[in-house]
Phi, psi and omega in degrees: 000136180283163174296138180294132181234156172270123183232135179242134181244132173237114180206142181273011178246108184297330179291320179290324175299315180299316180295311180299317180300313180301314181296319182284319178294329178297339178259011172093009182273152175267122186237133170236161182205168176206145179276343185236117186303309184291338176280344184274344190305310182295323178294320180295314179298318180294318182288327186050064184291154173289330184216140177240126178250120188234132174287141179290308186257110176226161187291301188287318183210132181279169184300324180291318179295320179296313182292326176299319178296315183292331179293349177284345184266117179304323183293350178253011185302328182264000180287127176279138182240126179242127176270138173239141182196153173282351179283115187260351180297138185299338180302328182287320177291324177295318178296321178297316178298316180297331179278001177088014178280158186267344181194167180217123180237131181272150174261150000290144182289150177273110185296336180284335186238350188305305184299319179293325176296316178300314181299327181295335179279337184244015182295000000 
């Protein structure tokens, strides 16, 4: 079992949030989430998660704009950021790396490996 971590999920799909939350909580992690990126900012700063999982394509603010905003907060300097997206073309993972993100996971997520992949970024 991995060390328990604080993880925050931002995705505009409540079903994927529920699935990710279930998988991560089953491994002992504390998980919070929000469906709207710009509404999540104050909660994320307050929580100071070890890991932030962000959907690339969202209505109000996309994952890159949200993470750029969050990188302005000193208190989040050690937070690992993982982008999740249905976009499987390698250009998206390369763009995520160039934006300073720590990982990229494609959807649909693999329920057998998802939690361990997340843990590998915050080990």
